[in-house]
CSV table of C-alpha atoms in Angstrom, one decimal:
chain,number,residue,atom,x,y,z
A,1,MET,CA,74.4,62.6,38.8
A,2,TYR,CA,76.2,66.2,38.4
A,3,ASP,CA,79.3,67.6,39.5
A,4,LEU,CA,78.2,71.1,40.2
A,5,LEU,CA,78.2,70.8,43.7
A,6,SER,CA,81.5,68.9,44.0
A,7,ASP,CA,83.8,72.0,45.8
A,8,LEU,CA,80.4,71.7,49.0
A,9,LYS,CA,80.5,69.8,51.7
A,10,ILE,CA,77.7,69.4,54.4
A,11,VAL,CA,76.7,68.0,57.5
A,12,GLU,CA,73.1,66.3,57.5
A,13,VAL,CA,71.8,65.5,61.1
A,14,SER,CA,68.6,64.9,60.4
A,15,SER,CA,65.1,62.2,59.7
A,16,PHE,CA,61.9,61.2,58.3
A,17,VAL,CA,61.8,63.3,55.4
A,18,ALA,CA,62.3,66.8,55.2
A,19,SER,CA,66.1,67.5,56.0
A,20,PRO,CA,67.0,64.2,54.2
A,21,THR,CA,65.1,65.1,51.3
A,22,ALA,CA,67.3,68.6,51.4
A,23,GLY,CA,70.4,66.5,52.2
A,24,LEU,CA,69.6,64.5,48.9
A,25,TYR,CA,69.0,66.9,46.1
A,26,CYS,CA,72.6,68.5,47.0
A,27,ALA,CA,73.9,65.4,46.8
A,28,GLN,CA,72.4,64.6,43.6
A,29,MET,CA,74.4,67.8,42.1
A,30,GLY,CA,77.8,66.3,43.4
A,31,ALA,CA,77.6,67.8,46.8
A,32,GLU,CA,79.7,65.6,49.1
A,33,VAL,CA,76.8,64.8,52.4
A,34,VAL,CA,77.7,63.5,55.6
A,35,ARG,CA,74.6,62.2,57.5
A,36,ILE,CA,75.5,61.5,61.4
A,37,ASP,CA,72.8,59.7,62.8
A,38,HIS,CA,73.2,57.3,66.7
A,39,LYS,CA,75.1,54.6,66.4
A,40,ALA,CA,71.9,52.5,66.1
A,41,GLY,CA,70.8,54.7,64.1
A,42,GLY,CA,67.9,57.5,63.4
A,43,LEU,CA,64.3,57.6,64.1
A,44,ASP,CA,63.8,57.0,60.4
A,45,TYR,CA,66.5,54.1,60.1
A,46,ASP,CA,63.6,51.3,60.3
A,47,ARG,CA,61.0,53.4,59.0
A,48,TYR,CA,58.5,51.3,56.9
A,49,MET,CA,58.2,49.2,55.0
A,50,VAL,CA,61.7,47.2,55.5
A,51,THR,CA,62.7,44.2,53.5
A,52,ARG,CA,63.6,40.2,54.7
A,53,GLU,CA,67.0,41.6,55.7
A,54,GLY,CA,65.3,44.7,57.9
A,55,ARG,CA,66.3,47.4,55.6
A,56,SER,CA,64.2,50.5,55.1
A,57,LEU,CA,63.6,51.2,51.6
A,58,SER,CA,62.4,54.8,52.3
A,59,TRP,CA,66.0,55.4,54.3
A,60,GLU,CA,67.6,53.7,51.6
A,61,ASN,CA,66.4,56.3,49.2
A,62,LEU,CA,66.4,59.7,50.8
A,63,ASN,CA,70.2,58.8,51.8
A,64,ARG,CA,71.5,57.9,48.2
A,65,ALA,CA,74.9,59.0,47.6
A,66,LYS,CA,75.1,60.2,51.3
A,67,LYS,CA,78.2,59.1,53.8
A,68,SER,CA,77.1,58.0,56.9
A,69,VAL,CA,78.8,59.0,60.0
A,70,ALA,CA,77.8,56.4,63.0
A,71,LEU,CA,78.1,58.1,66.6
A,72,ASP,CA,77.2,57.4,70.0
A,73,LEU,CA,75.3,60.4,70.2
A,74,ASN,CA,73.6,59.9,74.0
A,75,SER,CA,77.5,60.2,75.0
A,76,THR,CA,79.2,63.9,75.1
A,77,GLU,CA,81.4,62.6,73.4
A,78,GLY,CA,80.1,61.2,70.3
A,79,ARG,CA,77.9,64.8,70.3
A,80,GLU,CA,81.2,66.8,70.1
A,81,LEU,CA,83.2,64.8,67.6
A,82,ALA,CA,79.4,65.5,65.4
A,83,ALA,CA,79.8,69.2,67.2
A,84,GLU,CA,83.4,69.1,65.7
A,85,LEU,CA,82.8,67.8,62.0
A,86,VAL,CA,80.1,70.3,61.2
A,87,ARG,CA,82.5,73.5,62.3
A,88,LYS,CA,85.2,71.6,60.5
A,89,THR,CA,83.1,71.2,57.5
A,90,GLY,CA,81.0,74.8,58.2
A,91,GLN,CA,78.0,73.5,56.6
A,92,LEU,CA,75.0,71.9,58.4
A,93,ILE,CA,71.5,70.7,57.3
A,94,THR,CA,69.6,69.7,60.3
A,95,ASN,CA,65.8,69.2,62.2
A,96,LEU,CA,67.4,68.9,65.3
A,97,PRO,CA,65.6,71.2,68.1
A,98,LEU,CA,67.1,75.1,68.3
A,99,ASN,CA,68.4,74.2,71.9
A,100,SER,CA,70.5,71.2,70.4
A,101,PHE,CA,74.2,69.8,71.3
A,102,LEU,CA,74.0,71.8,67.6
A,103,ALA,CA,72.6,75.2,68.3
A,104,HIS,CA,73.7,77.3,65.9
A,105,GLU,CA,74.9,80.0,68.3
A,106,LYS,CA,77.0,77.4,70.2
A,107,LEU,CA,78.8,76.0,66.7
A,108,ALA,CA,79.3,79.9,65.6
A,109,GLU,CA,81.1,80.9,68.6
A,110,GLN,CA,84.2,78.6,66.8
A,111,CYS,CA,83.2,79.2,64.2
A,112,PRO,CA,81.6,82.3,62.5
A,113,GLU,CA,81.4,81.1,59.2
A,114,LEU,CA,78.5,79.1,59.6
A,115,VAL,CA,76.3,78.7,57.4
A,116,SER,CA,73.1,76.1,59.0
A,117,VAL,CA,70.4,75.5,58.0
A,118,ARG,CA,67.4,73.8,60.8
A,119,ILE,CA,63.8,72.3,59.8
A,120,MET,CA,61.7,73.0,62.6
A,121,GLY,CA,57.6,72.3,62.8
A,122,TRP,CA,56.2,75.3,63.3
A,123,HIS,CA,57.5,79.0,64.0
A,124,ASP,CA,57.1,79.3,67.2
A,125,GLY,CA,58.6,76.2,68.5
A,126,ARG,CA,55.4,73.7,68.5
A,127,GLN,CA,56.4,70.0,67.1
A,128,ALA,CA,54.9,69.1,63.6
A,129,MET,CA,54.6,67.0,61.1
A,130,ASP,CA,53.7,66.8,57.6
A,131,PHE,CA,50.3,65.1,58.4
A,132,THR,CA,49.5,67.8,61.3
A,133,VAL,CA,50.3,70.5,59.1
A,134,ASN,CA,48.3,69.4,56.7
A,135,ALA,CA,45.4,69.4,58.6
A,136,ALA,CA,45.9,73.0,59.7
A,137,SER,CA,46.1,74.3,56.0
A,138,GLY,CA,42.2,73.5,55.3
A,139,TYR,CA,43.2,71.1,51.9
A,140,PRO,CA,41.9,67.9,53.2
A,141,LEU,CA,38.2,69.8,54.1
A,142,MET,CA,38.2,70.8,49.8
A,143,CYS,CA,39.0,67.0,49.1
A,144,GLY,CA,36.4,64.4,48.3
A,145,PRO,CA,33.3,63.8,46.2
A,146,GLU,CA,30.7,67.1,45.3
A,147,GLU,CA,28.3,65.7,46.8
A,148,TRP,CA,29.1,64.9,49.7
A,149,ASP,CA,27.8,67.0,52.5
A,150,PRO,CA,29.7,69.7,53.8
A,151,ALA,CA,28.0,69.8,57.2
A,152,THR,CA,29.4,66.0,57.7
A,153,ALA,CA,31.9,65.2,55.5
A,154,PRO,CA,35.4,64.2,56.6
A,155,PRO,CA,38.6,65.7,55.8
A,156,VAL,CA,40.5,63.8,53.3
A,157,ASN,CA,44.1,63.5,53.5
A,158,GLN,CA,47.2,63.7,51.0
A,159,ILE,CA,48.4,60.0,51.7
A,160,LEU,CA,52.0,62.0,49.8
A,161,PRO,CA,53.7,64.0,52.5
A,162,ALA,CA,53.8,67.1,49.9
A,163,TRP,CA,55.1,69.5,52.2
A,164,ASP,CA,58.0,67.3,53.7
A,165,PHE,CA,59.2,67.3,50.0
A,166,ILE,CA,58.4,71.0,49.1
A,167,THR,CA,60.2,72.0,52.4
A,168,GLY,CA,63.5,69.7,51.4
A,169,ALA,CA,64.6,71.7,48.1
A,170,TYR,CA,63.1,74.5,49.7
A,171,CYS,CA,66.0,73.9,52.5
A,172,ALA,CA,68.2,72.7,49.8
A,173,PHE,CA,67.6,75.8,48.0
A,174,ALA,CA,68.1,77.9,51.7
A,175,MET,CA,71.5,76.5,52.0
A,176,LEU,CA,73.5,77.6,48.3
A,177,ALA,CA,71.2,81.4,49.3
A,178,GLY,CA,73.2,81.2,53.0
A,179,LEU,CA,76.2,79.9,50.5
A,180,ARG,CA,76.0,83.1,48.1
A,181,HIS,CA,75.4,85.5,51.4
A,182,ARG,CA,78.4,84.3,53.3
A,183,ASP,CA,80.6,84.8,49.5
A,184,ARG,CA,79.6,88.3,49.6
A,185,THR,CA,79.7,88.7,53.0
A,186,GLY,CA,82.3,86.6,54.6
A,187,GLN,CA,79.5,86.1,57.4
A,188,GLY,CA,77.8,83.2,58.3
A,189,VAL,CA,73.9,82.6,58.8
A,190,GLU,CA,71.4,80.4,60.6
A,191,MET,CA,68.6,79.7,58.2
A,192,ARG,CA,65.0,78.2,60.3
A,193,VAL,CA,62.7,76.8,58.1
A,194,PRO,CA,59.6,75.7,60.1
A,195,LEU,CA,57.6,73.0,58.1
A,196,GLY,CA,54.4,75.0,59.0
A,197,ASP,CA,55.3,77.8,57.5
A,198,VAL,CA,56.0,76.3,54.3
A,199,ALA,CA,52.6,75.1,53.9
A,200,ILE,CA,50.6,78.0,55.1
A,201,GLY,CA,53.0,79.9,52.7
A,202,THR,CA,52.7,77.8,50.3
A,203,MET,CA,48.7,78.0,50.8
A,204,PHE,CA,48.7,82.0,50.1
A,205,ASN,CA,51.3,81.7,46.9
A,206,ALA,CA,49.2,79.6,45.5
A,207,GLY,CA,45.9,82.0,45.4
A,208,ALA,CA,44.3,79.9,47.6
A,209,GLY,CA,44.3,81.9,51.0
A,210,PRO,CA,43.4,85.2,49.7
A,211,GLU,CA,40.8,83.6,47.9
A,212,MET,CA,39.1,82.4,50.7
A,213,LEU,CA,39.0,86.0,52.8
A,214,TYR,CA,38.1,87.5,49.4
A,215,ARG,CA,34.7,85.2,49.2
A,216,GLY,CA,34.7,85.2,52.8
A,217,ALA,CA,33.7,81.5,53.0
A,218,ASP,CA,35.2,78.4,52.1
A,219,ARG,CA,35.7,76.8,48.5
A,220,GLU,CA,32.9,74.2,48.1
A,221,ARG,CA,34.3,70.0,46.9
A,222,ILE,CA,34.7,69.6,43.3
A,223,GLY,CA,35.7,65.7,43.5
A,224,ASN,CA,38.2,65.5,40.4
A,225,ALA,CA,37.2,68.6,38.6
A,226,ILE,CA,40.2,71.2,38.2
A,227,TRP,CA,39.4,74.4,40.4
A,228,GLY,CA,38.2,77.0,37.7
A,229,ALA,CA,39.3,74.9,34.5
A,230,PHE,CA,37.9,72.2,32.8
A,231,GLY,CA,39.0,69.2,33.6
A,232,ARG,CA,38.0,66.2,35.3
A,233,ASP,CA,38.5,62.2,35.0
A,234,PHE,CA,36.3,60.1,32.4
A,235,LEU,CA,36.1,56.4,32.0
A,236,SER,CA,36.2,54.8,28.4
A,237,ARG,CA,33.9,52.3,27.2
A,238,ASP,CA,36.1,49.4,28.0
A,239,GLY,CA,36.7,50.6,31.5
A,240,LYS,CA,39.8,52.9,31.6
A,241,ARG,CA,39.8,55.4,33.6
A,242,PHE,CA,41.8,58.6,32.7
A,243,MET,CA,42.7,62.7,32.8
A,244,VAL,CA,42.2,65.3,30.9
A,245,ALA,CA,43.1,68.8,31.4
A,246,ALA,CA,42.2,71.7,29.6
A,247,LEU,CA,43.7,75.0,30.9
A,248,THR,CA,44.0,77.4,27.3
A,249,PRO,CA,42.7,77.7,24.4
A,250,LYS,CA,45.0,75.4,22.3
A,251,GLN,CA,44.0,72.5,24.9
A,252,TRP,CA,40.3,73.2,25.0
A,253,LYS,CA,40.4,73.1,21.1
A,254,ALA,CA,42.0,69.7,20.9
A,255,THR,CA,39.8,68.1,23.4
A,256,VAL,CA,37.3,69.1,22.1
A,257,GLU,CA,38.3,68.0,18.7
A,258,ALA,CA,39.6,64.5,19.8
A,259,PHE,CA,36.3,63.2,21.4
A,260,GLY,CA,34.6,64.6,18.2
A,261,LEU,CA,32.3,67.7,20.5
A,262,ALA,CA,32.7,70.3,18.0
A,263,GLY,CA,28.9,70.2,17.1
A,264,GLU,CA,28.0,69.7,20.5
A,265,VAL,CA,29.8,71.9,22.1
A,266,ALA,CA,28.6,75.0,19.5
A,267,ALA,CA,25.1,74.0,20.4
A,268,LEU,CA,25.8,74.4,24.1
A,269,GLU,CA,27.5,77.6,23.7
A,270,ALA,CA,24.5,78.7,21.1
A,271,GLU,CA,22.1,77.8,24.1
A,272,LEU,CA,24.2,79.5,27.1
A,273,GLY,CA,24.8,82.4,25.5
A,274,VAL,CA,28.9,81.8,26.2
A,275,ASP,CA,32.4,81.2,24.6
A,276,PHE,CA,33.9,78.1,25.9
A,277,ALA,CA,37.2,78.5,24.1
A,278,ALA,CA,37.3,82.6,25.4
A,279,SER,CA,37.8,81.7,29.3
A,280,ASP,CA,38.0,79.3,32.1
A,281,HIS,CA,35.5,80.8,33.7
A,282,PHE,CA,32.6,79.4,31.0
A,283,ARG,CA,34.3,75.7,30.6
A,284,PHE,CA,34.1,75.7,34.8
A,285,VAL,CA,30.7,77.2,35.6
A,286,HIS,CA,29.4,75.1,33.1
A,287,ARG,CA,31.5,71.9,34.1
A,288,HIS,CA,28.8,69.6,34.8
A,289,ARG,CA,27.0,69.9,31.0
A,290,LEU,CA,30.6,69.7,29.8
A,291,PHE,CA,31.6,66.7,31.6
A,292,ALA,CA,27.8,65.4,30.7
A,293,LEU,CA,29.3,66.0,26.7
A,294,PHE,CA,32.3,64.5,27.4
A,295,GLN,CA,31.5,61.8,29.3
A,296,GLN,CA,29.2,60.3,26.7
A,297,SER,CA,31.8,60.6,24.0
A,298,ALA,CA,34.2,58.6,26.0
A,299,ASP,CA,31.2,55.9,26.3
A,300,GLN,CA,31.9,55.2,22.5
A,301,PHE,CA,35.4,54.6,22.5
A,302,ASP,CA,38.0,52.0,23.8
A,303,TYR,CA,40.5,53.8,25.6
A,304,GLY,CA,43.5,53.0,23.4
A,305,ASP,CA,41.8,54.6,20.4
A,306,LEU,CA,40.5,57.5,22.7
A,307,ALA,CA,44.3,57.8,23.8
A,308,GLU,CA,45.7,57.6,19.9
A,309,ARG,CA,43.0,60.4,18.9
A,310,LEU,CA,43.7,62.4,22.1
A,311,SER,CA,47.8,62.9,21.3
A,312,LYS,CA,47.1,63.4,17.7
A,313,ALA,CA,45.4,66.6,18.6
A,314,GLY,CA,47.4,67.4,21.1
A,315,ALA,CA,45.4,67.5,24.3
A,316,THR,CA,47.0,66.8,27.7
A,317,PHE,CA,45.1,64.1,29.3
A,318,GLU,CA,47.3,60.3,31.2
A,319,ARG,CA,45.3,57.2,32.0
A,320,TYR,CA,45.4,56.4,35.9
A,321,ARG,CA,47.7,53.8,37.1
A,322,THR,CA,48.1,52.1,40.6
A,323,MET,CA,51.7,53.0,41.5
A,324,TYR,CA,52.7,49.4,41.4
A,325,GLU,CA,52.1,50.1,37.5
A,326,ALA,CA,53.8,53.2,37.4
A,327,ALA,CA,56.9,51.8,38.8
A,328,GLN,CA,57.2,49.1,35.8
A,329,ASP,CA,56.1,51.1,33.2
A,330,PRO,CA,58.2,51.8,30.4
A,331,ASP,CA,57.8,55.4,29.5
A,332,LEU,CA,57.6,56.3,33.2
A,333,VAL,CA,60.4,54.3,34.7
A,334,THR,CA,61.8,51.9,32.3
A,335,ASN,CA,62.7,53.8,29.4
A,336,ASN,CA,62.7,56.9,31.2
A,337,PRO,CA,66.8,59.0,31.9
A,338,LEU,CA,66.4,60.5,34.8
A,339,PHE,CA,66.4,56.2,36.1
A,340,GLY,CA,69.6,54.8,36.1
A,341,PRO,CA,71.1,50.9,36.8
A,342,SER,CA,70.3,50.2,40.2
A,343,PRO,CA,73.4,50.2,42.2
A,344,ALA,CA,74.6,47.9,44.9
A,345,ASN,CA,71.6,49.0,47.5
A,346,PRO,CA,72.2,48.1,51.4
A,347,SER,CA,68.5,46.3,51.3
A,348,GLY,CA,69.8,43.6,48.1
A,349,PHE,CA,66.9,44.2,46.5
A,350,SER,CA,67.4,45.7,42.6
A,351,TYR,CA,65.4,48.7,41.2
A,352,PRO,CA,65.8,51.3,39.3
A,353,ALA,CA,67.2,54.6,41.2
A,354,THR,CA,66.6,57.8,40.2
A,355,ARG,CA,69.4,60.5,38.7
A,356,SER,CA,69.2,64.5,39.2
A,357,PHE,CA,66.1,65.2,38.1
A,358,ALA,CA,67.3,68.2,36.5
A,359,ASN,CA,68.9,67.5,32.9
A,360,ILE,CA,71.6,69.2,31.3
A,361,PRO,CA,71.5,68.8,27.7
A,362,GLU,CA,74.9,67.4,26.1
A,363,GLN,CA,75.8,66.6,29.4
A,364,PRO,CA,75.9,63.0,30.2
A,365,VAL,CA,75.1,62.0,33.5
A,366,GLY,CA,76.6,60.1,36.1
A,367,GLN,CA,75.2,56.7,37.3
A,368,PRO,CA,72.9,57.3,40.5
A,369,ARG,CA,74.8,56.4,43.6
A,370,PRO,CA,73.4,54.1,46.3
A,371,ALA,CA,72.5,54.3,49.9
A,372,PRO,CA,75.6,54.1,52.6
A,373,TYR,CA,75.3,51.3,55.5
A,374,LEU,CA,74.9,53.0,58.4
A,375,GLY,CA,78.5,54.1,59.8
A,376,GLU,CA,80.1,53.3,56.7
A,377,HIS,CA,82.0,56.5,56.1
A,378,SER,CA,82.9,56.7,60.0
A,379,GLU,CA,86.8,56.1,59.7
A,380,GLU,CA,87.1,57.7,56.5
A,381,VAL,CA,85.1,61.0,57.7
A,382,LEU,CA,87.2,61.2,61.3
A,383,ALA,CA,90.0,60.8,59.2
A,384,GLU,CA,90.2,63.4,56.9
A,385,ARG,CA,87.9,65.9,58.2
A,386,LEU,CA,89.2,66.3,61.5
A,387,GLY,CA,92.8,64.6,61.0
A,388,LEU,CA,92.4,61.7,63.1
A,389,ALA,CA,94.4,58.6,63.4
A,390,SER,CA,93.7,55.4,62.6
A,391,GLY,CA,95.2,54.6,66.7
A,392,GLU,CA,93.0,57.0,68.0
A,393,ILE,CA,89.4,56.2,66.2
A,394,ALA,CA,90.1,52.1,67.2
A,395,ARG,CA,89.9,53.8,70.5
A,396,LEU,CA,86.9,55.7,69.8
A,397,ILE,CA,85.5,52.6,67.8
A,398,ASP,CA,86.2,50.4,71.2
A,399,ARG,CA,84.9,52.7,73.7
A,400,GLY,CA,81.2,52.5,71.4
A,401,VAL,CA,81.3,56.1,70.5
A,402,VAL,CA,82.2,55.6,67.3
A,403,ALA,CA,80.4,52.9,64.9
A,404,THR,CA,81.3,51.1,61.6
A,405,SER,CA,79.7,49.7,59.1
A,406,ASP,CA,76.5,47.5,59.6
A,407,LYS,CA,76.6,45.9,56.2
A,408,ASP,CA,76.1,42.3,58.4
A,409,LYS,CA,72.9,43.8,60.0
A,410,LYS,CA,70.1,41.0,60.3
């Protein structure tokens, strides 16, 4: 946690992954992010999986360091309270529909300086989720074993909702860009970020879309090999599977040295009339011959010995782990300064908690802050942002328009 954005207040009205991620990243840099939910919890409040106490671990981690306001968003009064909180704050992140009660043009009538970032499905208004957007991108049909028949092979979906997280990060950037625009011009702005456009745009930014148009066909499946370079998974003598990547001449030289294959690689170069150190192209085109050599070498070493050789040579590699293993790994988690001590999580479950991904040298990073209980800050925020007196807030609570902390949820 850093205080770089300590003077920034944001209202977030969202659910699932992309929109909460945008608010999370801003909060981890010090912004005060108030998430507004329906009083019974948003669509993602009980998202799988949940602890024995009924708390969603997904919700708990996507909403760290935020404040929570719970309102009856099915009521006119609750919606107006939410809208007024947005107007008084001046910054909004949401994935509600364009014509919802938080439509930018309606809010901007009384708050022309409003900066809002709205996550959409597709640019034409169609609904979308990471899993459906990914299907449209073409990537799942390029994944899978090389030996699969292209005519009958099924798609292979990635299980990480990568487009959601990329969209969330882009929306945090868009919010800061909108604020810079307002500082310069005095004018507010609405930025609409379709999840689908992030996916398709990223496909073109990566050069993959132009590549398919240039070649006039789809890329073949190549299993776990790295496209256009040397890299693949190998199996050590003691049954440990690991990934090796050699995208630069320096990495290639280190990998050949660690595997003890200088002579064999030189002989293959002479046979084929190529120089593998000169370009990724030759290493990729002749990858099958190279893979066979490297696997034969890996067959002669236990992983510990090979890892030591790879590290000493300066190669780039990593052992495959289960996620359960990774979550307990000292290098990845328990000794990693990214993680801090577990705060008072609503779930009651204690586990390492993330801080900001960015590090500022020589500056201590603050401790992770917990996710809020649903409605935990309703009274505080309504008093501070809207100036409501305690008696008026109490009446709103009695009428069910405002809900307070669900700490005793069973």
